[in-house]
């Protein structure tokens, strides 16, 4: 068992790094915005690059902007133990989401290196370029490229709200060009395990007074963009009976979605986060309204059934109102079970140290789910105060940040320093 | 009776001027966008300034950017006969709305001047700077300043979607500064009549095969901005039962509004044209949603009752959902009856010439309503094909444009050239 009375040092290291990162993309209200490939995002990667180098790690980027800090292993051909999380944020998000997993990983690996020297197997700390899908309507871009679920070429066909392609954004941030010494491909085939620690972003651990969550399954998720098209017309001279009002149609759909989700019950969640009306002026009946759907459940079968029902009803609503409807699927991730052997190791670590823990599901998607078919993957949570997330009010206490780092360090020790293959 | 076999010339003049104006702010899809004080708006005013001068009119702007072309009268102190409409458009609107009233007025006044020389009373053609409320959430800015309903100083407190104040926009377009030779105030106290011709923007004239609409009353109108505030949170980890979702609340309100308006029956109309969600990303429950209401009716009493009911229900919906709601009234125009004597004159003109006409209401607001307490005011309509308006598909046939111009010319002749006081 490791010497883990270093929690004060862990807290100081993690909080210090989180505070530094929060300066990259700081908003006036205390929130943080680091959208993929923007200057604030690049600031954060450059900062981590320096901190990784200072910790003695060999630093490199891959061709989509994922950042790796490598502690070499003694074994000749041992698989890499990968640990970390994502550096991007939602618009005006908190300073823990994603960033904590990187700060904890870097802190843990530095501690292991300083305390136990070179490991048998190489360990790499990763700062994934993108997970949230906030700028481009495609999530898990970073881990998806590492795991091979996505290919870098897919950056050509995706545009942000300003019409900038992901390729253009990537190149303007200095990535994706040939001949710059980056890895030619992002996909890794040399991984022996992936471990991610993250804030819970829910209220379960706080409610039950537990300090570590061991994730058994990450919920499956569907994202759609729904476009409802009617007829632009004058708000004053078009009788209610002669309208084909895209806004009223969209409102009926959004309300139906909420009621269907309530009826389906937990753990199903359904959200309309983004909406746009065209031409979006007060005295014109909207000719089209576009909105997003985000729907999640732990069962692929139930998720499919729910989405089919909702989209079928949307089509009926559109038909009844004389509207056209177009539904684009922009994300489809299946529920992702985590590796049961690694979960068992985490459970043993918590039990042996007397840490109150819970085996649980994750309603939020995480980079870890992209590795389910690549290598054994583990994920652990620390509590989020009030369950608040994706908000400037996001908060996790320093002692919880430190405890998550300590448990992570112990698992990484087992995976990289012990002879037994993980 | 005037010699009005000049319709071919009227059509050529009006269509020519409309085509020229449509180049100012032309969109790729054939629509026209001339938002107040933007470069395309200024292009259009400068073009009209030249065309007015070529027609022998004395040209000047007032301090908010209204443009006047004056044909002097022989009488020493006679009141001015004012005629015209507005030069601004909605986003991607048609080329007839507003512009037609100016083109017809200029064509009619040039014809009268060339045919009958100097009138007894002065006639002024006006191009009002703003009527639509598309850029700033305040409509009738041009005519409202001329009639004294608004004061130029009110430009300080109003901002557009980019945070630019109306004052800044006005000054950047070259208006509102002192010492530039503009009229020191926009308010006019020397008017004897105001006459406006406009496209109907509805389907009534076309449906009944009539060619001229004589407006008896312009509907009263209320505009509100409703802000619904809940709690930003993670779309994946926040159970449906623990949400305070501003988007779902807004959807319930928008759907209620539509149903209440349908129940109230014609001529009530209610529209949500504009909406914005914050933070407006797919995987975050919106913390706030803001949308506009546009509600119209011919009866002030019924309009008040309807708005009270709707806003009362909105508050109940908000309370039930744990949301906060803020309602700002941004426009309140009472129903505006037009002058019955002038309407009688228009009716006589149509009857004597065998023109199929209709006395009717206007569901759309117009500059004419701002003059109801200032001077006798008349308004006439020409048909809109398919009733389509505020759209690139807006269209009125050249022969209808010409007929409206001819009827306008005849009324202006009676008002400005005949000895009898109008």
PDB file of N, CA, C and O in Angstrom, chain B residues 354-408:
ATOM      1  N   UNK B 354     -64.500  54.016 -60.857  1.00  0.00           N
ATOM      2  CA  UNK B 354     -64.846  52.609 -61.059  1.00  0.00           C
ATOM      3  C   UNK B 354     -63.795  51.637 -60.560  1.00  0.00           C
ATOM      4  O   UNK B 354     -63.634  50.536 -61.091  1.00  0.00           O
ATOM      5  N   UNK B 355     -63.065  52.030 -59.550  1.00  0.00           N
ATOM      6  CA  UNK B 355     -62.019  51.157 -58.990  1.00  0.00           C
ATOM      7  C   UNK B 355     -62.624  50.275 -57.898  1.00  0.00           C
ATOM      8  O   UNK B 355     -63.205  50.804 -56.945  1.00  0.00           O
ATOM      9  N   UNK B 356     -62.490  48.944 -58.002  1.00  0.00           N
ATOM     10  CA  UNK B 356     -62.998  48.086 -56.918  1.00  0.00           C
ATOM     11  C   UNK B 356     -62.168  48.334 -55.642  1.00  0.00           C
ATOM     12  O   UNK B 356     -60.960  48.189 -55.677  1.00  0.00           O
ATOM     13  N   UNK B 357     -62.833  48.719 -54.590  1.00  0.00           N
ATOM     14  CA  UNK B 357     -62.125  49.070 -53.352  1.00  0.00           C
ATOM     15  C   UNK B 357     -62.823  48.420 -52.164  1.00  0.00           C
ATOM     16  O   UNK B 357     -63.928  47.890 -52.280  1.00  0.00           O
ATOM     17  N   UNK B 358     -62.190  48.514 -51.020  1.00  0.00           N
ATOM     18  CA  UNK B 358     -62.749  47.975 -49.772  1.00  0.00           C
ATOM     19  C   UNK B 358     -62.338  48.868 -48.621  1.00  0.00           C
ATOM     20  O   UNK B 358     -61.184  49.255 -48.489  1.00  0.00           O
ATOM     21  N   UNK B 359     -63.301  49.232 -47.790  1.00  0.00           N
ATOM     22  CA  UNK B 359     -62.965  49.820 -46.489  1.00  0.00           C
ATOM     23  C   UNK B 359     -62.527  48.678 -45.587  1.00  0.00           C
ATOM     24  O   UNK B 359     -63.194  47.654 -45.521  1.00  0.00           O
ATOM     25  N   UNK B 360     -61.431  48.831 -44.912  1.00  0.00           N
ATOM     26  CA  UNK B 360     -60.895  47.696 -44.163  1.00  0.00           C
ATOM     27  C   UNK B 360     -60.060  48.131 -42.957  1.00  0.00           C
ATOM     28  O   UNK B 360     -59.795  49.308 -42.758  1.00  0.00           O
ATOM     29  N   UNK B 361     -59.684  47.150 -42.170  1.00  0.00           N
ATOM     30  CA  UNK B 361     -58.816  47.354 -41.016  1.00  0.00           C
ATOM     31  C   UNK B 361     -57.386  46.995 -41.427  1.00  0.00           C
ATOM     32  O   UNK B 361     -57.188  46.219 -42.352  1.00  0.00           O
ATOM     33  N   UNK B 362     -56.426  47.504 -40.706  1.00  0.00           N
ATOM     34  CA  UNK B 362     -55.046  47.074 -40.908  1.00  0.00           C
ATOM     35  C   UNK B 362     -54.550  46.331 -39.686  1.00  0.00           C
ATOM     36  O   UNK B 362     -54.497  46.886 -38.591  1.00  0.00           O
ATOM     37  N   UNK B 363     -54.196  45.084 -39.897  1.00  0.00           N
ATOM     38  CA  UNK B 363     -53.593  44.308 -38.803  1.00  0.00           C
ATOM     39  C   UNK B 363     -52.153  44.721 -38.563  1.00  0.00           C
ATOM     40  O   UNK B 363     -51.633  44.589 -37.455  1.00  0.00           O
ATOM     41  N   UNK B 364     -51.506  45.201 -39.605  1.00  0.00           N
ATOM     42  CA  UNK B 364     -50.124  45.673 -39.472  1.00  0.00           C
ATOM     43  C   UNK B 364     -50.120  47.091 -38.929  1.00  0.00           C
ATOM     44  O   UNK B 364     -51.026  47.875 -39.205  1.00  0.00           O
ATOM     45  N   UNK B 365     -49.116  47.427 -38.173  1.00  0.00           N
ATOM     46  CA  UNK B 365     -48.914  48.804 -37.754  1.00  0.00           C
ATOM     47  C   UNK B 365     -48.295  49.609 -38.882  1.00  0.00           C
ATOM     48  O   UNK B 365     -47.611  49.048 -39.739  1.00  0.00           O
ATOM     49  N   UNK B 366     -48.550  50.903 -38.898  1.00  0.00           N
ATOM     50  CA  UNK B 366     -47.997  51.771 -39.941  1.00  0.00           C
ATOM     51  C   UNK B 366     -47.653  53.136 -39.365  1.00  0.00           C
ATOM     52  O   UNK B 366     -48.209  53.552 -38.357  1.00  0.00           O
ATOM     53  N   UNK B 367     -46.773  53.851 -40.081  1.00  0.00           N
ATOM     54  CA  UNK B 367     -46.414  55.199 -39.663  1.00  0.00           C
ATOM     55  C   UNK B 367     -47.649  56.088 -39.491  1.00  0.00           C
ATOM     56  O   UNK B 367     -47.673  56.951 -38.617  1.00  0.00           O
ATOM     57  N   UNK B 368     -48.684  55.846 -40.322  1.00  0.00           N
ATOM     58  CA  UNK B 368     -49.888  56.692 -40.287  1.00  0.00           C
ATOM     59  C   UNK B 368     -50.478  56.777 -38.882  1.00  0.00           C
ATOM     60  O   UNK B 368     -51.017  57.816 -38.480  1.00  0.00           O
ATOM     61  N   UNK B 369     -50.355  55.668 -38.114  1.00  0.00           N
ATOM     62  CA  UNK B 369     -50.993  55.681 -36.795  1.00  0.00           C
ATOM     63  C   UNK B 369     -50.358  56.685 -35.847  1.00  0.00           C
ATOM     64  O   UNK B 369     -50.993  57.107 -34.882  1.00  0.00           O
ATOM     65  N   UNK B 370     -49.129  57.086 -36.127  1.00  0.00           N
ATOM     66  CA  UNK B 370     -48.454  58.046 -35.254  1.00  0.00           C
ATOM     67  C   UNK B 370     -49.014  59.466 -35.418  1.00  0.00           C
ATOM     68  O   UNK B 370     -48.736  60.338 -34.601  1.00  0.00           O
ATOM     69  N   UNK B 371     -49.788  59.695 -36.498  1.00  0.00           N
ATOM     70  CA  UNK B 371     -50.289  61.046 -36.782  1.00  0.00           C
ATOM     71  C   UNK B 371     -51.740  61.243 -36.386  1.00  0.00           C
ATOM     72  O   UNK B 371     -52.304  62.298 -36.635  1.00  0.00           O
ATOM     73  N   UNK B 372     -52.342  60.225 -35.772  1.00  0.00           N
ATOM     74  CA  UNK B 372     -53.771  60.291 -35.461  1.00  0.00           C
ATOM     75  C   UNK B 372     -54.133  61.492 -34.606  1.00  0.00           C
ATOM     76  O   UNK B 372     -55.224  62.038 -34.742  1.00  0.00           O
ATOM     77  N   UNK B 373     -53.271  61.939 -33.721  1.00  0.00           N
ATOM     78  CA  UNK B 373     -53.587  63.090 -32.869  1.00  0.00           C
ATOM     79  C   UNK B 373     -52.954  64.372 -33.393  1.00  0.00           C
ATOM     80  O   UNK B 373     -53.060  65.426 -32.768  1.00  0.00           O
ATOM     81  N   UNK B 374     -52.242  64.286 -34.518  1.00  0.00           N
ATOM     82  CA  UNK B 374     -51.480  65.428 -35.019  1.00  0.00           C
ATOM     83  C   UNK B 374     -52.227  66.159 -36.125  1.00  0.00           C
ATOM     84  O   UNK B 374     -52.315  67.391 -36.137  1.00  0.00           O
ATOM     85  N   UNK B 375     -52.784  65.405 -37.073  1.00  0.00           N
ATOM     86  CA  UNK B 375     -53.471  65.992 -38.224  1.00  0.00           C
ATOM     87  C   UNK B 375     -54.359  64.935 -38.861  1.00  0.00           C
ATOM     88  O   UNK B 375     -54.177  63.744 -38.603  1.00  0.00           O
ATOM     89  N   UNK B 376     -55.326  65.344 -39.714  1.00  0.00           N
ATOM     90  CA  UNK B 376     -56.131  64.349 -40.425  1.00  0.00           C
ATOM     91  C   UNK B 376     -55.213  63.421 -41.215  1.00  0.00           C
ATOM     92  O   UNK B 376     -54.286  63.885 -41.890  1.00  0.00           O
ATOM     93  N   UNK B 377     -55.457  62.118 -41.089  1.00  0.00           N
ATOM     94  CA  UNK B 377     -54.551  61.125 -41.656  1.00  0.00           C
ATOM     95  C   UNK B 377     -55.342  60.108 -42.476  1.00  0.00           C
ATOM     96  O   UNK B 377     -56.426  59.689 -42.058  1.00  0.00           O
ATOM     97  N   UNK B 378     -54.777  59.778 -43.632  1.00  0.00           N
ATOM     98  CA  UNK B 378     -55.419  58.774 -44.491  1.00  0.00           C
ATOM     99  C   UNK B 378     -54.402  57.712 -44.868  1.00  0.00           C
ATOM    100  O   UNK B 378     -53.209  57.980 -44.939  1.00  0.00           O
ATOM    101  N   UNK B 379     -54.929  56.504 -45.107  1.00  0.00           N
ATOM    102  CA  UNK B 379     -54.049  55.400 -45.483  1.00  0.00           C
ATOM    103  C   UNK B 379     -54.741  54.537 -46.513  1.00  0.00           C
ATOM    104  O   UNK B 379     -55.924  54.214 -46.365  1.00  0.00           O
ATOM    105  N   UNK B 380     -54.041  54.206 -47.571  1.00  0.00           N
ATOM    106  CA  UNK B 380     -54.629  53.287 -48.558  1.00  0.00           C
ATOM    107  C   UNK B 380     -53.673  52.150 -48.860  1.00  0.00           C
ATOM    108  O   UNK B 380     -52.463  52.299 -48.733  1.00  0.00           O
ATOM    109  N   UNK B 381     -54.265  51.006 -49.244  1.00  0.00           N
ATOM    110  CA  UNK B 381     -53.513  49.778 -49.523  1.00  0.00           C
ATOM    111  C   UNK B 381     -53.644  49.388 -50.981  1.00  0.00           C
ATOM    112  O   UNK B 381     -54.684  49.618 -51.606  1.00  0.00           O
ATOM    113  N   UNK B 382     -52.597  48.737 -51.476  1.00  0.00           N
ATOM    114  CA  UNK B 382     -52.707  47.997 -52.733  1.00  0.00           C
ATOM    115  C   UNK B 382     -52.473  46.517 -52.405  1.00  0.00           C
ATOM    116  O   UNK B 382     -51.907  46.199 -51.365  1.00  0.00           O
ATOM    117  N   UNK B 383     -52.923  45.597 -53.306  1.00  0.00           N
ATOM    118  CA  UNK B 383     -52.857  44.168 -52.956  1.00  0.00           C
ATOM    119  C   UNK B 383     -51.434  43.627 -52.832  1.00  0.00           C
ATOM    120  O   UNK B 383     -50.527  44.078 -53.522  1.00  0.00           O
ATOM    121  N   UNK B 384     -51.275  42.647 -51.966  1.00  0.00           N
ATOM    122  CA  UNK B 384     -50.025  41.877 -51.839  1.00  0.00           C
ATOM    123  C   UNK B 384     -50.309  40.469 -52.349  1.00  0.00           C
ATOM    124  O   UNK B 384     -51.205  39.803 -51.832  1.00  0.00           O
ATOM    125  N   UNK B 385     -49.531  40.028 -53.317  1.00  0.00           N
ATOM    126  CA  UNK B 385     -49.792  38.695 -53.889  1.00  0.00           C
ATOM    127  C   UNK B 385     -49.638  37.615 -52.818  1.00  0.00           C
ATOM    128  O   UNK B 385     -48.609  37.559 -52.143  1.00  0.00           O
ATOM    129  N   UNK B 386     -50.678  36.808 -52.693  1.00  0.00           N
ATOM    130  CA  UNK B 386     -50.646  35.713 -51.721  1.00  0.00           C
ATOM    131  C   UNK B 386     -50.630  36.189 -50.273  1.00  0.00           C
ATOM    132  O   UNK B 386     -50.483  35.397 -49.349  1.00  0.00           O
ATOM    133  N   UNK B 387     -50.784  37.507 -50.076  1.00  0.00           N
ATOM    134  CA  UNK B 387     -50.728  38.050 -48.711  1.00  0.00           C
ATOM    135  C   UNK B 387     -49.342  38.019 -48.108  1.00  0.00           C
ATOM    136  O   UNK B 387     -49.158  38.309 -46.924  1.00  0.00           O
ATOM    137  N   UNK B 388     -48.343  37.648 -48.910  1.00  0.00           N
ATOM    138  CA  UNK B 388     -46.990  37.442 -48.369  1.00  0.00           C
ATOM    139  C   UNK B 388     -46.278  38.776 -48.145  1.00  0.00           C
ATOM    140  O   UNK B 388     -46.316  39.668 -48.983  1.00  0.00           O
ATOM    141  N   UNK B 389     -45.654  38.881 -47.008  1.00  0.00           N
ATOM    142  CA  UNK B 389     -44.988  40.117 -46.605  1.00  0.00           C
ATOM    143  C   UNK B 389     -43.823  39.796 -45.699  1.00  0.00           C
ATOM    144  O   UNK B 389     -43.731  38.685 -45.160  1.00  0.00           O
ATOM    145  N   UNK B 390     -42.919  40.764 -45.502  1.00  0.00           N
ATOM    146  CA  UNK B 390     -41.722  40.548 -44.671  1.00  0.00           C
ATOM    147  C   UNK B 390     -40.983  39.323 -45.168  1.00  0.00           C
ATOM    148  O   UNK B 390     -40.509  38.505 -44.373  1.00  0.00           O
ATOM    149  N   UNK B 391     -40.859  39.198 -46.454  1.00  0.00           N
ATOM    150  CA  UNK B 391     -40.280  38.026 -47.094  1.00  0.00           C
ATOM    151  C   UNK B 391     -39.785  38.436 -48.467  1.00  0.00           C
ATOM    152  O   UNK B 391     -40.343  39.334 -49.092  1.00  0.00           O
ATOM    153  N   UNK B 392     -38.728  37.764 -48.978  1.00  0.00           N
ATOM    154  CA  UNK B 392     -38.280  38.058 -50.346  1.00  0.00           C
ATOM    155  C   UNK B 392     -39.375  37.793 -51.382  1.00  0.00           C
ATOM    156  O   UNK B 392     -39.308  38.316 -52.494  1.00  0.00           O
ATOM    157  N   UNK B 393     -40.387  36.988 -51.029  1.00  0.00           N
ATOM    158  CA  UNK B 393     -41.451  36.654 -51.981  1.00  0.00           C
ATOM    159  C   UNK B 393     -42.547  37.719 -52.062  1.00  0.00           C
ATOM    160  O   UNK B 393     -43.507  37.566 -52.822  1.00  0.00           O
ATOM    161  N   UNK B 394     -42.445  38.756 -51.276  1.00  0.00           N
ATOM    162  CA  UNK B 394     -43.381  39.885 -51.341  1.00  0.00           C
ATOM    163  C   UNK B 394     -43.492  40.389 -52.785  1.00  0.00           C
ATOM    164  O   UNK B 394     -42.478  40.580 -53.453  1.00  0.00           O
ATOM    165  N   UNK B 395     -44.717  40.625 -53.263  1.00  0.00           N
ATOM    166  CA  UNK B 395     -44.879  41.105 -54.647  1.00  0.00           C
ATOM    167  C   UNK B 395     -46.220  41.818 -54.815  1.00  0.00           C
ATOM    168  O   UNK B 395     -47.246  41.369 -54.299  1.00  0.00           O
ATOM    169  N   UNK B 396     -46.190  42.948 -55.522  1.00  0.00           N
ATOM    170  CA  UNK B 396     -47.409  43.630 -55.961  1.00  0.00           C
ATOM    171  C   UNK B 396     -47.240  43.931 -57.445  1.00  0.00           C
ATOM    172  O   UNK B 396     -46.172  44.384 -57.874  1.00  0.00           O
ATOM    173  N   UNK B 397     -48.271  43.669 -58.225  1.00  0.00           N
ATOM    174  CA  UNK B 397     -48.187  43.845 -59.681  1.00  0.00           C
ATOM    175  C   UNK B 397     -48.001  45.319 -60.039  1.00  0.00           C
ATOM    176  O   UNK B 397     -48.549  46.199 -59.363  1.00  0.00           O
ATOM    177  N   UNK B 398     -47.251  45.616 -61.128  1.00  0.00           N
ATOM    178  CA  UNK B 398     -47.006  47.008 -61.522  1.00  0.00           C
ATOM    179  C   UNK B 398     -48.305  47.802 -61.717  1.00  0.00           C
ATOM    180  O   UNK B 398     -48.358  48.981 -61.352  1.00  0.00           O
ATOM    181  N   UNK B 399     -49.349  47.176 -62.254  1.00  0.00           N
ATOM    182  CA  UNK B 399     -50.586  47.928 -62.477  1.00  0.00           C
ATOM    183  C   UNK B 399     -51.251  48.310 -61.149  1.00  0.00           C
ATOM    184  O   UNK B 399     -51.905  49.360 -61.057  1.00  0.00           O
ATOM    185  N   UNK B 400     -51.061  47.488 -60.133  1.00  0.00           N
ATOM    186  CA  UNK B 400     -51.593  47.859 -58.809  1.00  0.00           C
ATOM    187  C   UNK B 400     -50.744  48.962 -58.174  1.00  0.00           C
ATOM    188  O   UNK B 400     -51.277  49.870 -57.520  1.00  0.00           O
ATOM    189  N   UNK B 401     -49.421  48.876 -58.359  1.00  0.00           N
ATOM    190  CA  UNK B 401     -48.537  49.943 -57.853  1.00  0.00           C
ATOM    191  C   UNK B 401     -48.942  51.275 -58.490  1.00  0.00           C
ATOM    192  O   UNK B 401     -48.991  52.316 -57.835  1.00  0.00           O
ATOM    193  N   UNK B 402     -49.253  51.249 -59.790  1.00  0.00           N
ATOM    194  CA  UNK B 402     -49.611  52.461 -60.519  1.00  0.00           C
ATOM    195  C   UNK B 402     -50.972  52.994 -60.063  1.00  0.00           C
ATOM    196  O   UNK B 402     -51.152  54.203 -59.880  1.00  0.00           O
ATOM    197  N   UNK B 403     -51.918  52.079 -59.839  1.00  0.00           N
ATOM    198  CA  UNK B 403     -53.256  52.533 -59.450  1.00  0.00           C
ATOM    199  C   UNK B 403     -53.221  53.187 -58.070  1.00  0.00           C
ATOM    200  O   UNK B 403     -53.854  54.231 -57.852  1.00  0.00           O
ATOM    201  N   UNK B 404     -52.474  52.597 -57.161  1.00  0.00           N
ATOM    202  CA  UNK B 404     -52.332  53.219 -55.845  1.00  0.00           C
ATOM    203  C   UNK B 404     -51.716  54.610 -55.944  1.00  0.00           C
ATOM    204  O   UNK B 404     -52.127  55.548 -55.247  1.00  0.00           O
ATOM    205  N   UNK B 405     -50.736  54.741 -56.831  1.00  0.00           N
ATOM    206  CA  UNK B 405     -50.083  56.038 -57.027  1.00  0.00           C
ATOM    207  C   UNK B 405     -51.076  57.062 -57.588  1.00  0.00           C
ATOM    208  O   UNK B 405     -51.101  58.232 -57.171  1.00  0.00           O
ATOM    209  N   UNK B 406     -51.921  56.612 -58.518  1.00  0.00           N
ATOM    210  CA  UNK B 406     -52.901  57.509 -59.134  1.00  0.00           C
ATOM    211  C   UNK B 406     -53.932  57.995 -58.108  1.00  0.00           C
ATOM    212  O   UNK B 406     -54.272  59.192 -58.063  1.00  0.00           O
ATOM    213  N   UNK B 407     -54.423  57.069 -57.277  1.00  0.00           N
ATOM    214  CA  UNK B 407     -55.412  57.459 -56.255  1.00  0.00           C
ATOM    215  C   UNK B 407     -54.751  58.407 -55.241  1.00  0.00           C
ATOM    216  O   UNK B 407     -55.349  59.419 -54.827  1.00  0.00           O
ATOM    217  N   UNK B 408     -53.509  58.099 -54.872  1.00  0.00           N
ATOM    218  CA  UNK B 408     -52.767  58.991 -53.974  1.00  0.00           C
ATOM    219  C   UNK B 408     -52.625  60.390 -54.603  1.00  0.00           C
ATOM    220  O   UNK B 408     -52.860  61.408 -53.943  1.00  0.00           O
TER     221      UNK B 408
END
